[in-house]
Amino acid sequence: MPSFDAYDGTRLTYRLRGEGEPLVVLPGGPMRASAYFGDLGGLTARRQLVLLDLRGTGDSAVPADPATYRCDRLVDDVEALREHLGLERMDVLAHSAGGSLALLHAARYPQRVSRLALITATPWALGMPATPEDRLTAARLRKGEPWFEEAFPPFEAWLTGNGDFDPAFAPFFYGRWDEAARAHAAAEEEQSNDDAADVYQTEGAYDPPTTKAALARLTAPVLVLAGELDGGPRPDLARHVTEFVRHAEFTVQPHGGHYPWLDDPEWFTARVGDFFAG
């Protein structure tokens, strides 16, 4: 796998998939290895995906200082990747928690971003978290699903602090709970660095007023894509990002969950591919 050195000497790796102009892809989780993207529903037919393994995930090295897992500290890794690729400006796609990393990078280096797509990204960096009620409201939309009665009680218990995370409620994160979704969910534990995830959003990671003010300088077009069935973020929460960037467009993928490229690959790749084609 290709690799490069971050500012502190940590060796970072990335995967190249597909053909065409490079599209830098930032993973969520937080701190999940980029392998979970697969080919992003076939987006590799239109762009070459540069799938970054954040420090301590996938094949990237574990840093000497665990504090560097914090989201704002990871901005320097994204910028080091841009420099390594030799790109004056880069197109970026960020998913889930990776959306906050992308927003912080765009706020600090607005001149280095040509286009940015935020995929089912809760705007933590803007001080707008998804609430338990957001997630439960979205979950109730699935009441007709055959797995709902078994999955909802542990999901509600987890969100209200009365239970632990339970794989039984994984279906709520997918628009379609099919074989592909089951395999995707089963791989999460092995692909995730839980210790790093605990640091990602610790105190000091975000400064929403400063980030909002800085994003006013961003001239790059921004796509905010939400899943109709996603609870983190629900579409009305995701839409708020468009209030803080000049050139933003908002779209909701019908029947989409938190991983919309799995739910309807054709719809996803058409919408996202057309955005990056300009």
Coordinates of C-alpha atoms in Angstrom, one line a residue:
M1 CA 0.0 0.0 0.0
P2 CA 1.2 3.5 -0.7
S3 CA 2.3 5.5 2.4
F4 CA 3.7 8.8 3.6
D5 CA 5.0 10.4 6.8
A6 CA 2.8 12.7 8.9
Y7 CA 4.1 15.8 10.5
D8 CA 5.3 13.8 13.6
G9 CA 6.8 10.9 11.7
T10 CA 3.8 8.6 12.0
R11 CA 3.6 6.4 8.9
L12 CA 0.2 6.7 7.2
T13 CA -1.2 4.5 4.5
Y14 CA -4.0 4.9 1.9
R15 CA -5.6 2.7 -0.8
L16 CA -6.1 3.7 -4.4
R17 CA -9.2 2.3 -6.1
G18 CA -10.6 3.1 -9.5
E19 CA -9.6 5.4 -12.3
G20 CA -9.8 9.0 -13.1
E21 CA -9.2 12.2 -11.1
P22 CA -8.3 11.6 -7.4
L23 CA -11.0 11.9 -4.8
V24 CA -9.7 12.0 -1.2
V25 CA -12.0 9.9 1.1
L26 CA -12.1 10.5 4.9
P27 CA -13.6 7.7 7.0
G28 CA -15.9 7.9 9.9
G29 CA -16.5 5.6 12.8
P30 CA -14.9 7.6 14.3
M31 CA -11.5 5.9 13.7
R32 CA -12.7 3.1 11.5
A33 CA -10.3 1.7 8.8
S34 CA -11.2 2.9 5.3
A35 CA -11.8 -0.7 4.1
Y36 CA -15.4 -0.3 5.0
F37 CA -16.0 2.0 2.0
G38 CA -15.5 -0.8 -0.4
D39 CA -15.8 0.8 -3.9
L40 CA -18.4 3.3 -2.6
G41 CA -21.2 1.7 -4.5
G42 CA -19.2 1.8 -7.8
L43 CA -18.0 5.3 -7.6
T44 CA -14.6 3.9 -8.7
A45 CA -16.0 3.8 -12.2
R46 CA -15.9 7.6 -12.2
R47 CA -13.1 8.6 -9.9
Q48 CA -9.9 7.2 -8.4
L49 CA -10.6 6.9 -4.7
V50 CA -7.8 7.8 -2.3
L51 CA -8.9 6.0 0.8
L52 CA -7.0 7.3 3.8
D53 CA -6.4 5.1 6.9
L54 CA -6.3 7.5 9.7
R55 CA -3.4 7.1 12.2
G56 CA -3.9 3.9 14.3
T57 CA -6.4 2.4 11.9
G58 CA -6.1 -0.1 9.0
D59 CA -2.4 -0.3 8.0
S60 CA -1.4 3.1 9.3
A61 CA 0.9 3.2 12.3
V62 CA 0.0 3.8 15.9
P63 CA 1.3 7.3 16.9
A64 CA 3.6 7.8 19.8
D65 CA 1.2 10.3 21.3
P66 CA -2.4 9.1 21.6
A67 CA -3.6 12.8 22.0
T68 CA -3.0 13.1 18.2
Y69 CA -6.2 11.0 17.6
R70 CA -8.2 14.1 18.4
C71 CA -10.1 15.4 15.4
D72 CA -8.5 18.8 15.1
R73 CA -5.1 17.2 15.4
L74 CA -5.9 14.9 12.4
V75 CA -6.3 18.0 10.1
D76 CA -2.5 18.1 9.7
D77 CA -2.6 14.4 8.5
V78 CA -5.2 15.4 5.8
E79 CA -3.1 18.3 4.7
A80 CA 0.1 16.1 4.6
L81 CA -1.8 13.7 2.3
R82 CA -2.7 16.5 -0.1
E83 CA 1.0 17.6 -0.2
H84 CA 2.1 14.0 -0.7
L85 CA -0.3 13.6 -3.6
G86 CA 1.0 16.8 -5.2
L87 CA -2.4 18.4 -5.4
E88 CA -2.8 22.2 -5.3
R89 CA -6.5 21.7 -4.5
M90 CA -8.4 18.5 -3.8
D91 CA -11.8 17.0 -4.0
V92 CA -12.9 15.5 -0.7
L93 CA -15.6 13.1 0.3
A94 CA -16.1 12.6 4.1
H95 CA -18.5 10.2 5.8
S96 CA -20.1 10.3 9.2
A97 CA -17.6 11.5 11.9
G98 CA -15.1 12.2 9.1
G99 CA -17.4 15.1 8.1
S100 CA -16.2 17.0 11.1
L101 CA -12.6 16.4 10.2
A102 CA -13.3 17.6 6.6
L103 CA -15.1 20.7 7.9
L104 CA -12.1 21.5 10.2
H105 CA -9.7 21.0 7.3
A106 CA -11.8 23.2 5.0
A107 CA -12.0 25.9 7.7
R108 CA -8.2 25.9 8.2
Y109 CA -7.3 25.4 4.5
P110 CA -10.2 26.8 2.4
Q111 CA -7.9 27.4 -0.6
R112 CA -6.9 23.7 -0.7
V113 CA -10.5 22.3 -1.2
S114 CA -12.0 22.3 -4.7
R115 CA -15.2 20.3 -3.9
L116 CA -16.5 18.7 -0.7
A117 CA -19.2 16.1 -0.2
L118 CA -20.4 15.4 3.4
I119 CA -22.1 12.0 3.5
T120 CA -24.5 11.4 6.4
A121 CA -22.2 13.6 8.6
T122 CA -23.4 14.8 11.9
P123 CA -22.0 18.4 12.2
W124 CA -20.2 17.9 15.5
A125 CA -17.6 20.5 14.5
L126 CA -20.4 23.1 14.3
G127 CA -21.7 22.3 17.7
M128 CA -24.7 20.3 16.4
P129 CA -24.8 16.7 17.7
A130 CA -27.5 14.2 17.0
T131 CA -29.6 13.7 20.1
P132 CA -31.0 10.4 21.4
E133 CA -34.5 11.5 20.4
D134 CA -33.2 12.2 16.9
R135 CA -32.1 8.6 16.6
L136 CA -35.2 7.2 18.2
T137 CA -37.5 9.3 15.9
A138 CA -35.7 7.9 12.9
A139 CA -35.7 4.4 14.4
R140 CA -39.5 4.5 14.7
L141 CA -39.8 5.0 10.9
R142 CA -38.7 1.3 10.7
K143 CA -41.6 0.0 12.7
G144 CA -42.8 -2.2 9.9
E145 CA -39.5 -4.0 9.5
P146 CA -39.5 -7.7 10.6
W147 CA -36.5 -7.1 13.0
F148 CA -37.9 -4.0 14.6
E149 CA -39.6 -5.5 17.7
E150 CA -36.4 -7.2 18.7
A151 CA -34.0 -4.4 17.9
F152 CA -35.8 -1.3 19.3
P153 CA -35.7 -2.1 23.0
P154 CA -31.9 -2.5 23.3
F155 CA -31.4 0.5 21.0
E156 CA -33.6 2.7 23.2
A157 CA -31.8 1.4 26.3
W158 CA -28.4 2.2 24.8
L159 CA -29.4 5.7 23.8
T160 CA -30.9 6.5 27.2
G161 CA -27.9 5.2 29.1
N162 CA -29.6 2.1 30.4
G163 CA -27.8 -0.5 28.3
D164 CA -24.6 -1.3 26.3
F165 CA -24.1 -1.3 22.6
D166 CA -25.7 -4.4 21.1
P167 CA -25.2 -5.7 17.6
A168 CA -29.0 -6.5 17.6
F169 CA -29.8 -2.9 16.7
A170 CA -27.3 -2.7 13.8
P171 CA -30.2 -2.7 11.3
F172 CA -31.1 0.8 12.3
F173 CA -27.9 2.1 10.6
Y174 CA -28.8 0.6 7.2
G175 CA -31.6 1.4 4.8
R176 CA -31.8 -2.2 3.8
W177 CA -30.9 -5.0 6.2
D178 CA -29.8 -7.5 3.6
E179 CA -26.8 -9.8 3.3
A180 CA -24.5 -6.9 2.2
A181 CA -25.5 -4.9 5.2
R182 CA -25.0 -7.8 7.6
A183 CA -21.5 -8.4 6.3
H184 CA -20.7 -4.7 6.5
A185 CA -21.8 -4.5 10.1
A186 CA -20.0 -7.7 11.1
A187 CA -16.7 -6.2 10.0
E188 CA -17.0 -3.0 12.1
E189 CA -15.4 -4.3 15.3
E190 CA -12.3 -5.6 13.6
Q191 CA -11.9 -2.4 11.5
S192 CA -12.3 0.0 14.5
N193 CA -9.8 1.5 16.9
D194 CA -12.0 2.1 20.0
D195 CA -9.2 3.7 22.1
A196 CA -8.6 6.2 19.3
A197 CA -12.4 6.8 18.9
D198 CA -12.5 7.7 22.6
V199 CA -10.0 10.6 21.9
Y200 CA -11.5 11.8 18.6
Q201 CA -14.1 14.2 20.1
T202 CA -12.5 14.9 23.5
E203 CA -12.4 18.4 24.9
G204 CA -10.7 20.9 22.7
A205 CA -11.4 19.1 19.4
Y206 CA -14.0 21.6 18.3
D207 CA -14.5 25.3 18.4
P208 CA -17.8 25.9 16.7
P209 CA -17.9 29.7 16.6
T210 CA -14.4 29.8 15.1
T211 CA -15.1 27.1 12.6
K212 CA -18.4 28.7 11.5
A213 CA -16.6 32.0 10.9
A214 CA -13.8 30.4 9.0
L215 CA -16.1 28.5 6.7
A216 CA -17.4 31.8 5.4
R217 CA -14.1 32.0 3.5
L218 CA -14.7 28.7 1.7
T219 CA -15.6 29.2 -1.9
A220 CA -15.7 25.5 -2.8
P221 CA -19.0 23.9 -3.7
V222 CA -20.3 21.6 -0.9
L223 CA -22.8 18.7 -1.1
V224 CA -24.6 17.7 2.0
L225 CA -26.2 14.3 1.6
A226 CA -28.4 12.8 4.2
G227 CA -30.2 9.4 4.4
E228 CA -34.0 9.5 4.7
L229 CA -33.9 6.9 7.4
D230 CA -30.7 7.9 9.2
G231 CA -30.9 9.1 12.8
G232 CA -27.4 10.4 13.1
P233 CA -27.9 12.8 11.5
R234 CA -31.5 13.1 10.6
P235 CA -32.0 15.1 7.4
D236 CA -33.1 18.3 9.2
L237 CA -30.0 18.3 11.3
A238 CA -27.7 17.7 8.3
R239 CA -29.3 20.5 6.4
H240 CA -28.0 23.1 8.9
V241 CA -24.5 22.7 7.5
T242 CA -25.7 24.6 4.4
E243 CA -26.2 27.7 6.5
F244 CA -22.5 28.1 7.1
V245 CA -21.0 27.7 3.6
R246 CA -21.5 29.9 0.6
H247 CA -22.1 27.3 -2.2
A248 CA -24.0 24.4 -0.7
E249 CA -26.5 22.0 -2.0
F250 CA -28.6 19.6 0.1
T251 CA -30.0 16.3 -0.9
V252 CA -31.8 13.4 0.8
Q253 CA -31.3 9.8 -0.5
P254 CA -34.7 8.1 -0.5
H255 CA -34.7 5.1 1.9
G256 CA -31.1 5.7 2.7
G257 CA -29.5 4.9 6.0
H258 CA -26.1 5.8 7.5
Y259 CA -24.2 4.0 4.7
P260 CA -26.2 5.1 1.6
W261 CA -23.8 3.6 -1.0
L262 CA -24.9 0.2 0.2
D263 CA -28.6 1.0 0.2
D264 CA -28.9 2.2 -3.4
P265 CA -25.5 2.2 -5.1
E266 CA -26.9 3.4 -8.4
W267 CA -28.7 6.4 -6.9
F268 CA -25.7 7.3 -4.7
T269 CA -23.0 7.1 -7.4
A270 CA -25.1 9.1 -9.8
R271 CA -25.8 11.9 -7.4
V272 CA -22.3 12.1 -5.9
G273 CA -20.5 11.5 -9.2
D274 CA -22.4 14.3 -10.9
F275 CA -21.6 16.6 -8.0
F276 CA -17.9 16.0 -8.4
A277 CA -18.1 16.3 -12.2
G278 CA -19.4 19.9 -11.7

